[in-house]
Coordinates of C-alpha atoms in Angstrom, one line a residue:
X1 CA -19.8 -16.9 -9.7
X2 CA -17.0 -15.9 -7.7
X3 CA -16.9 -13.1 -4.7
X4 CA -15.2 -10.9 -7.2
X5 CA -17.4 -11.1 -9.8
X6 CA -20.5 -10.7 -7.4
X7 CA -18.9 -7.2 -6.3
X8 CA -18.6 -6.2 -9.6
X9 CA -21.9 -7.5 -10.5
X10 CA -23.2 -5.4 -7.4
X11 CA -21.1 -2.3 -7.2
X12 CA -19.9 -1.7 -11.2
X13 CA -19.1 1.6 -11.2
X14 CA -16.7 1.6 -8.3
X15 CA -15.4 -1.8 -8.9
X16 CA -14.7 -0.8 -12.6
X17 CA -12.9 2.1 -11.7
X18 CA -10.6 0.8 -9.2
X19 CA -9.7 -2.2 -12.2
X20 CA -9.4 1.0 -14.9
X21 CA -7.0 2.5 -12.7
X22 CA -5.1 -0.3 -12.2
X23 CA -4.4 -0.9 -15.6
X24 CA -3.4 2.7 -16.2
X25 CA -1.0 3.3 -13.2
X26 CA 0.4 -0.3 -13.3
X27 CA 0.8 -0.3 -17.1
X28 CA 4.2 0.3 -18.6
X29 CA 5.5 3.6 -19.3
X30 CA 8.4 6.1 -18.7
X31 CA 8.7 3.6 -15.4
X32 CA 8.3 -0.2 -16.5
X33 CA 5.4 -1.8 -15.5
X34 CA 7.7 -4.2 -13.0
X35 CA 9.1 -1.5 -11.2
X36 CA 5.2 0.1 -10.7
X37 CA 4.6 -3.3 -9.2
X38 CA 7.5 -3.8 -6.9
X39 CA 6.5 0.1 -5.7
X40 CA 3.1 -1.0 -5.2
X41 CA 4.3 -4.2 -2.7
X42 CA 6.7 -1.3 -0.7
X43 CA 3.5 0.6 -0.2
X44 CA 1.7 -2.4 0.8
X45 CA 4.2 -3.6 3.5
X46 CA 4.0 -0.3 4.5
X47 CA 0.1 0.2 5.2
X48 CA 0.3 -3.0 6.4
X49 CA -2.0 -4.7 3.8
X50 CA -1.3 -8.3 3.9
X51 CA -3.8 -9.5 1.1
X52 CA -2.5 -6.5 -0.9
X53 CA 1.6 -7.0 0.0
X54 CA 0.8 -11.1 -0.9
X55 CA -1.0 -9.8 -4.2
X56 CA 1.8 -7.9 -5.4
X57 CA 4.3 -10.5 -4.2
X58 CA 2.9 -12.4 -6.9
X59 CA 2.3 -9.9 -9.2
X60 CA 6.3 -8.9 -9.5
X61 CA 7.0 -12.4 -9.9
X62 CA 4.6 -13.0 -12.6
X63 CA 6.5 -10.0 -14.5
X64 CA 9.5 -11.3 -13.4
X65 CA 11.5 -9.8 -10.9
X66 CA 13.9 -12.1 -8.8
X67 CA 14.2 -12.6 -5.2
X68 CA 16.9 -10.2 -4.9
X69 CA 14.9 -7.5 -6.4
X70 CA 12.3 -8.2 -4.3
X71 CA 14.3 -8.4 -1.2
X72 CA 15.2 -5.2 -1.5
X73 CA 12.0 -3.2 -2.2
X74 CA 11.3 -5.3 0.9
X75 CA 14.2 -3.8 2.7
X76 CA 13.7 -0.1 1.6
X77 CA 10.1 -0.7 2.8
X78 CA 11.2 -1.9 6.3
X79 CA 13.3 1.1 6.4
X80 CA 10.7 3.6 5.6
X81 CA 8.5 1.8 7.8
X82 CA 10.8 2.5 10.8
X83 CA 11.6 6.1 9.8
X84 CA 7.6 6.6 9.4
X85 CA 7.1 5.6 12.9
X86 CA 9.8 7.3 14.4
X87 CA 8.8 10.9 12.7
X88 CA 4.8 9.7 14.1
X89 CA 6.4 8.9 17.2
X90 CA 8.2 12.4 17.7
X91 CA 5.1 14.3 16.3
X92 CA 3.5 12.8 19.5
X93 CA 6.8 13.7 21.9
X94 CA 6.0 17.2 20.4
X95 CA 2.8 17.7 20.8
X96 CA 2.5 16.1 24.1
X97 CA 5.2 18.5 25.5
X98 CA 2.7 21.4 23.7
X99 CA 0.1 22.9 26.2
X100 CA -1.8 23.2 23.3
X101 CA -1.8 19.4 22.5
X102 CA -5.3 19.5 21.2
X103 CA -8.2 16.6 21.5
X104 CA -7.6 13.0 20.7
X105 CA -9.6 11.3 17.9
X106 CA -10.2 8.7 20.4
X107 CA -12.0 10.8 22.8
X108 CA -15.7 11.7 22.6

């Protein structure tokens, strides 16, 4: 029995929800299931989930997209990536200038 199936075995109501999910959101639609996919891998690279970003990597080419398109979901990703961190980074220039800069999370 793999890992997998041993989580599902353990945890079935979770597990099984996360896999119904999947197949709903990722299905095709009024978007083709391809496109979902290749959205899904932006969001990945994003968050910075390797297993996930590899996962979907995989997962457009099984439903074939080409390199190109994936090079540049890849692209927009390391472009919303940068232009996340840089509105982070002047929410912290802002509130650090603010007398009323409240508490860290990292504080006790």
């Amino acid at each position: 029995m793999s890992e997998f199936e041993r989580w599902r075995k353990e945890f079935p109501e979770v597990s099984g929800a996360v896999v119904r999910m999947r197949n709903k959101a990722f299905a095709d639609g009024s978007i083709p299931a391809k496109y979902k996919v290749l959205t899904a891998l932006a969001i990945a690279v994003v968050e910075k989930c390797k297993p996930c970003a590899q996962g979907y990597y995989q997962k457009a080419i099984e439903m074939g997209a080409t390199k190109d398109e994936i090079k540049e979901i890849l692209e927009v990703a390391i472009t919303m990536g940068a232009c996340i961190a840089e509105t982070w980074a002047r929410e912290v220039w802002q509130d650090g200038r603010s007398e009323d800069n409240g508490r860290s999370c990292c504080e006790e």
